[in-house]
């Protein structure tokens, strides 16, 4: 076993293994959500009401926090909120309003 | 023994192609399927939403969209929706 390389010291950075590729785009819902944070989005609820704003954060339940939120009902702005939290069970879709 | 094809394997084959999504309510979507998860939440691109109302069908164009799987009823692979 003389040919086998010695194990790297514990405190040395691991130079053998490249970092996992972060740019691979599988198109899965999780990847979409990672890519859309900080972007302008349209969130439509099951009731048909739209909320347009900047997506500040969200979780696996599709609970959503929006900034600079505009509430749209049948195409008309009915309300504006600085911050808004939307409970995920009401969400029909989250659509990117700008290029990802 | 015939080999089993799971329903979600069928949907997996549709990634990259057009798909027609029919919701439980009077609402449908068409788009290019980019991905989905175990809940059949779907990521679609170049989406058209169709809302069927007594006043007629309302069409909405959307970009990349994550569609909640909770209200999805039926998926029709390879179809471009109610107008095709």
mmCIF file of C-alpha atoms in Angstrom:
data_model
loop_
_atom_site.group_PDB
_atom_site.id
_atom_site.type_symbol
_atom_site.label_atom_id
_atom_site.label_comp_id
_atom_site.label_asym_id
_atom_site.label_seq_id
_atom_site.Cartn_x
_atom_site.Cartn_y
_atom_site.Cartn_z
ATOM 1 C CA UNK A 1 0.000 0.000 0.000
ATOM 2 C CA UNK A 2 2.987 2.283 -0.471
ATOM 3 C CA UNK A 3 1.513 3.827 -3.638
ATOM 4 C CA UNK A 4 -1.614 5.093 -1.984
ATOM 5 C CA UNK A 5 -1.385 8.829 -1.286
ATOM 6 C CA UNK A 6 -1.231 9.802 2.338
ATOM 7 C CA UNK A 7 -4.470 11.115 3.724
ATOM 8 C CA UNK A 8 -4.566 14.914 3.750
ATOM 9 C CA UNK A 9 -4.100 16.505 7.130
ATOM 10 C CA UNK A 10 -7.373 17.217 8.815
ATOM 11 C CA UNK A 11 -6.983 20.971 8.767
ATOM 12 C CA UNK A 12 -5.977 21.219 5.065
ATOM 13 C CA UNK A 13 -8.597 22.374 2.600
ATOM 14 C CA UNK A 14 -9.834 19.574 0.395
ATOM 15 C CA UNK A 15 -8.259 20.245 -2.970
ATOM 16 C CA UNK A 16 -9.041 16.817 -4.450
ATOM 17 C CA UNK A 17 -12.815 17.127 -4.665
ATOM 18 C CA UNK A 18 -14.145 19.935 -6.839
ATOM 19 C CA UNK A 19 -17.012 21.894 -5.316
ATOM 20 C CA UNK A 20 -20.406 20.521 -6.319
ATOM 21 C CA UNK A 21 -21.645 22.167 -9.501
ATOM 22 C CA UNK A 22 -24.095 24.872 -8.471
ATOM 23 C CA UNK A 23 -25.041 26.002 -11.952
ATOM 24 C CA UNK A 24 -26.708 22.798 -13.145
ATOM 25 C CA UNK A 25 -30.305 23.709 -13.803
ATOM 26 C CA UNK A 26 -32.610 20.747 -13.407
ATOM 27 C CA UNK A 27 -35.759 22.843 -13.578
ATOM 28 C CA UNK A 28 -37.179 21.344 -10.403
ATOM 29 C CA UNK A 29 -39.536 23.424 -8.241
ATOM 30 C CA UNK A 30 -36.796 23.807 -5.614
ATOM 31 C CA UNK A 31 -34.382 25.218 -8.193
ATOM 32 C CA UNK A 32 -37.025 27.574 -9.508
ATOM 33 C CA UNK A 33 -37.659 28.898 -6.005
ATOM 34 C CA UNK A 34 -33.927 29.400 -5.389
ATOM 35 C CA UNK A 35 -33.612 31.331 -8.636
ATOM 36 C CA UNK A 36 -36.638 33.552 -8.195
ATOM 37 C CA UNK A 37 -35.865 35.027 -4.738
ATOM 38 C CA UNK A 38 -35.163 38.748 -5.067
ATOM 39 C CA UNK A 39 -36.933 38.972 -8.435
ATOM 40 C CA UNK A 40 -40.262 40.519 -9.372
ATOM 41 C CA UNK A 41 -42.993 37.906 -9.304
ATOM 42 C CA UNK A 42 -46.715 37.531 -9.843
ATOM 43 C CA UNK A 43 -48.400 35.383 -7.212
ATOM 44 C CA UNK A 44 -51.930 34.315 -8.091
ATOM 45 C CA UNK A 45 -54.172 32.925 -5.373
ATOM 46 C CA UNK A 46 -56.879 30.341 -5.912
ATOM 47 C CA UNK A 47 -59.413 33.164 -5.573
ATOM 48 C CA UNK A 48 -57.947 34.775 -8.709
ATOM 49 C CA UNK A 49 -56.426 37.759 -6.902
ATOM 50 C CA UNK A 50 -52.879 38.640 -8.010
ATOM 51 C CA UNK A 51 -50.078 39.973 -5.845
ATOM 52 C CA UNK A 52 -47.168 41.541 -7.705
ATOM 53 C CA UNK A 53 -43.984 42.392 -5.885
ATOM 54 C CA UNK A 54 -40.409 41.480 -5.098
ATOM 55 C CA UNK A 55 -40.108 38.016 -3.602
ATOM 56 C CA UNK A 56 -38.105 38.361 -0.404
ATOM 57 C CA UNK A 57 -38.383 34.795 0.856
ATOM 58 C CA UNK A 58 -40.462 31.662 0.799
ATOM 59 C CA UNK A 59 -40.495 28.083 2.065
ATOM 60 C CA UNK A 60 -41.529 24.594 1.055
ATOM 61 C CA UNK A 61 -45.185 25.285 1.873
ATOM 62 C CA UNK A 62 -45.146 28.150 -0.650
ATOM 63 C CA UNK A 63 -45.605 30.586 2.214
ATOM 64 C CA UNK A 64 -44.378 33.822 0.672
ATOM 65 C CA UNK A 65 -43.046 37.162 1.859
ATOM 66 C CA UNK A 66 -43.368 39.932 -0.736
ATOM 67 C CA UNK A 67 -42.015 43.491 -0.773
ATOM 68 C CA UNK A 68 -43.448 46.476 -2.683
ATOM 69 C CA UNK A 69 -46.624 44.495 -3.099
ATOM 70 C CA UNK A 70 -49.483 45.506 -5.377
ATOM 71 C CA UNK A 71 -52.802 43.720 -5.045
ATOM 72 C CA UNK A 72 -54.521 43.268 -8.419
ATOM 73 C CA UNK A 73 -58.183 42.323 -8.719
ATOM 74 C CA UNK A 74 -59.443 41.815 -12.278
ATOM 75 C CA UNK A 75 -56.563 43.855 -13.654
ATOM 76 C CA UNK A 76 -56.934 46.864 -11.362
ATOM 77 C CA UNK A 77 -54.616 47.762 -8.496
ATOM 78 C CA UNK A 78 -56.763 47.668 -5.369
ATOM 79 C CA UNK A 79 -54.111 47.953 -2.653
ATOM 80 C CA UNK A 80 -50.424 48.518 -2.049
ATOM 81 C CA UNK A 81 -48.442 47.043 0.810
ATOM 82 C CA UNK A 82 -44.806 47.544 1.796
ATOM 83 C CA UNK A 83 -44.502 43.988 3.018
ATOM 84 C CA UNK A 84 -46.980 41.161 2.730
ATOM 85 C CA UNK A 85 -47.038 37.586 3.931
ATOM 86 C CA UNK A 86 -49.101 35.079 1.947
ATOM 87 C CA UNK A 87 -49.990 31.721 3.451
ATOM 88 C CA UNK A 88 -48.958 28.986 1.053
ATOM 89 C CA UNK A 89 -52.229 27.066 0.907
ATOM 90 C CA UNK A 90 -53.836 29.940 -1.048
ATOM 91 C CA UNK A 91 -51.172 30.067 -3.748
ATOM 92 C CA UNK A 92 -52.182 28.914 -7.230
ATOM 93 C CA UNK A 93 -48.900 29.830 -8.897
ATOM 94 C CA UNK A 94 -45.753 31.900 -8.604
ATOM 95 C CA UNK A 95 -44.702 33.372 -11.916
ATOM 96 C CA UNK A 96 -41.479 35.225 -12.674
ATOM 97 C CA UNK A 97 -42.288 38.749 -13.878
ATOM 98 C CA UNK A 98 -38.730 39.313 -15.146
ATOM 99 C CA UNK A 99 -36.076 37.138 -16.755
ATOM 100 C CA UNK A 100 -34.453 34.641 -14.378
ATOM 101 C CA UNK B 1 -44.953 -9.980 -16.673
ATOM 102 C CA UNK B 2 -45.386 -6.610 -18.253
ATOM 103 C CA UNK B 3 -43.006 -4.008 -16.888
ATOM 104 C CA UNK B 4 -44.704 -1.421 -14.723
ATOM 105 C CA UNK B 5 -44.632 2.172 -15.854
ATOM 106 C CA UNK B 6 -45.314 4.494 -12.952
ATOM 107 C CA UNK B 7 -47.481 7.550 -13.704
ATOM 108 C CA UNK B 8 -44.770 9.978 -12.646
ATOM 109 C CA UNK B 9 -42.270 8.231 -14.939
ATOM 110 C CA UNK B 10 -44.608 9.128 -17.785
ATOM 111 C CA UNK B 11 -44.560 12.773 -16.704
ATOM 112 C CA UNK B 12 -40.774 12.610 -16.357
ATOM 113 C CA UNK B 13 -40.593 11.683 -20.051
ATOM 114 C CA UNK B 14 -42.504 14.878 -20.828
ATOM 115 C CA UNK B 15 -39.833 17.213 -19.410
ATOM 116 C CA UNK B 16 -38.825 19.592 -22.182
ATOM 117 C CA UNK B 17 -42.037 19.183 -24.163
ATOM 118 C CA UNK B 18 -45.368 20.980 -24.160
ATOM 119 C CA UNK B 19 -47.960 19.887 -21.668
ATOM 120 C CA UNK B 20 -51.583 20.770 -20.957
ATOM 121 C CA UNK B 21 -52.558 21.000 -17.302
ATOM 122 C CA UNK B 22 -56.237 20.867 -16.359
ATOM 123 C CA UNK B 23 -57.103 22.082 -12.855
ATOM 124 C CA UNK B 24 -59.941 20.957 -10.604
ATOM 125 C CA UNK B 25 -61.695 24.252 -11.292
ATOM 126 C CA UNK B 26 -62.456 25.873 -14.653
ATOM 127 C CA UNK B 27 -58.825 26.750 -15.237
ATOM 128 C CA UNK B 28 -56.186 25.275 -17.543
ATOM 129 C CA UNK B 29 -52.533 25.892 -18.314
ATOM 130 C CA UNK B 30 -50.269 25.029 -21.207
ATOM 131 C CA UNK B 31 -46.513 25.360 -21.189
ATOM 132 C CA UNK B 32 -43.160 23.695 -21.646
ATOM 133 C CA UNK B 33 -42.500 21.399 -18.697
ATOM 134 C CA UNK B 34 -39.165 22.135 -16.996
ATOM 135 C CA UNK B 35 -39.625 19.970 -13.917
ATOM 136 C CA UNK B 36 -41.883 18.746 -11.162
ATOM 137 C CA UNK B 37 -41.665 17.205 -7.692
ATOM 138 C CA UNK B 38 -43.370 14.445 -5.700
ATOM 139 C CA UNK B 39 -46.391 16.687 -5.037
ATOM 140 C CA UNK B 40 -46.643 17.309 -8.808
ATOM 141 C CA UNK B 41 -45.919 20.975 -8.279
ATOM 142 C CA UNK B 42 -44.777 21.879 -11.795
ATOM 143 C CA UNK B 43 -42.328 24.371 -13.267
ATOM 144 C CA UNK B 44 -43.537 25.536 -16.682
ATOM 145 C CA UNK B 45 -42.140 27.962 -19.239
ATOM 146 C CA UNK B 46 -43.899 30.021 -21.945
ATOM 147 C CA UNK B 47 -47.176 29.508 -20.147
ATOM 148 C CA UNK B 48 -50.693 30.388 -21.214
ATOM 149 C CA UNK B 49 -53.372 30.355 -18.535
ATOM 150 C CA UNK B 50 -56.979 29.810 -19.618
ATOM 151 C CA UNK B 51 -59.790 30.808 -17.258
ATOM 152 C CA UNK B 52 -63.167 29.565 -18.394
ATOM 153 C CA UNK B 53 -65.914 31.905 -17.185
ATOM 154 C CA UNK B 54 -69.543 32.314 -18.243
ATOM 155 C CA UNK B 55 -68.355 35.461 -20.051
ATOM 156 C CA UNK B 56 -65.833 33.482 -22.110
ATOM 157 C CA UNK B 57 -62.260 32.291 -21.871
ATOM 158 C CA UNK B 58 -59.673 34.682 -20.463
ATOM 159 C CA UNK B 59 -56.090 34.062 -21.614
ATOM 160 C CA UNK B 60 -53.028 35.177 -19.645
ATOM 161 C CA UNK B 61 -49.436 34.802 -20.882
ATOM 162 C CA UNK B 62 -46.802 34.033 -18.254
ATOM 163 C CA UNK B 63 -43.066 33.409 -18.161
ATOM 164 C CA UNK B 64 -41.458 30.791 -15.957
ATOM 165 C CA UNK B 65 -44.086 29.674 -13.486
ATOM 166 C CA UNK B 66 -44.272 27.355 -10.503
ATOM 167 C CA UNK B 67 -47.742 25.856 -10.494
ATOM 168 C CA UNK B 68 -49.039 24.531 -7.173
ATOM 169 C CA UNK B 69 -49.852 20.834 -7.527
ATOM 170 C CA UNK B 70 -52.669 20.973 -4.993
ATOM 171 C CA UNK B 71 -55.385 21.811 -7.516
ATOM 172 C CA UNK B 72 -54.099 19.914 -10.549
ATOM 173 C CA UNK B 73 -56.572 17.379 -11.928
ATOM 174 C CA UNK B 74 -55.157 16.078 -15.215
ATOM 175 C CA UNK B 75 -52.049 16.318 -17.379
ATOM 176 C CA UNK B 76 -52.105 15.877 -21.149
ATOM 177 C CA UNK B 77 -48.580 15.474 -22.528
ATOM 178 C CA UNK B 78 -47.652 16.827 -25.931
ATOM 179 C CA UNK B 79 -50.766 18.954 -26.274
ATOM 180 C CA UNK B 80 -50.886 22.719 -26.640
ATOM 181 C CA UNK B 81 -54.186 23.044 -24.880
ATOM 182 C CA UNK B 82 -57.801 23.865 -25.578
ATOM 183 C CA UNK B 83 -57.009 25.720 -28.814
ATOM 184 C CA UNK B 84 -55.065 22.927 -30.539
#
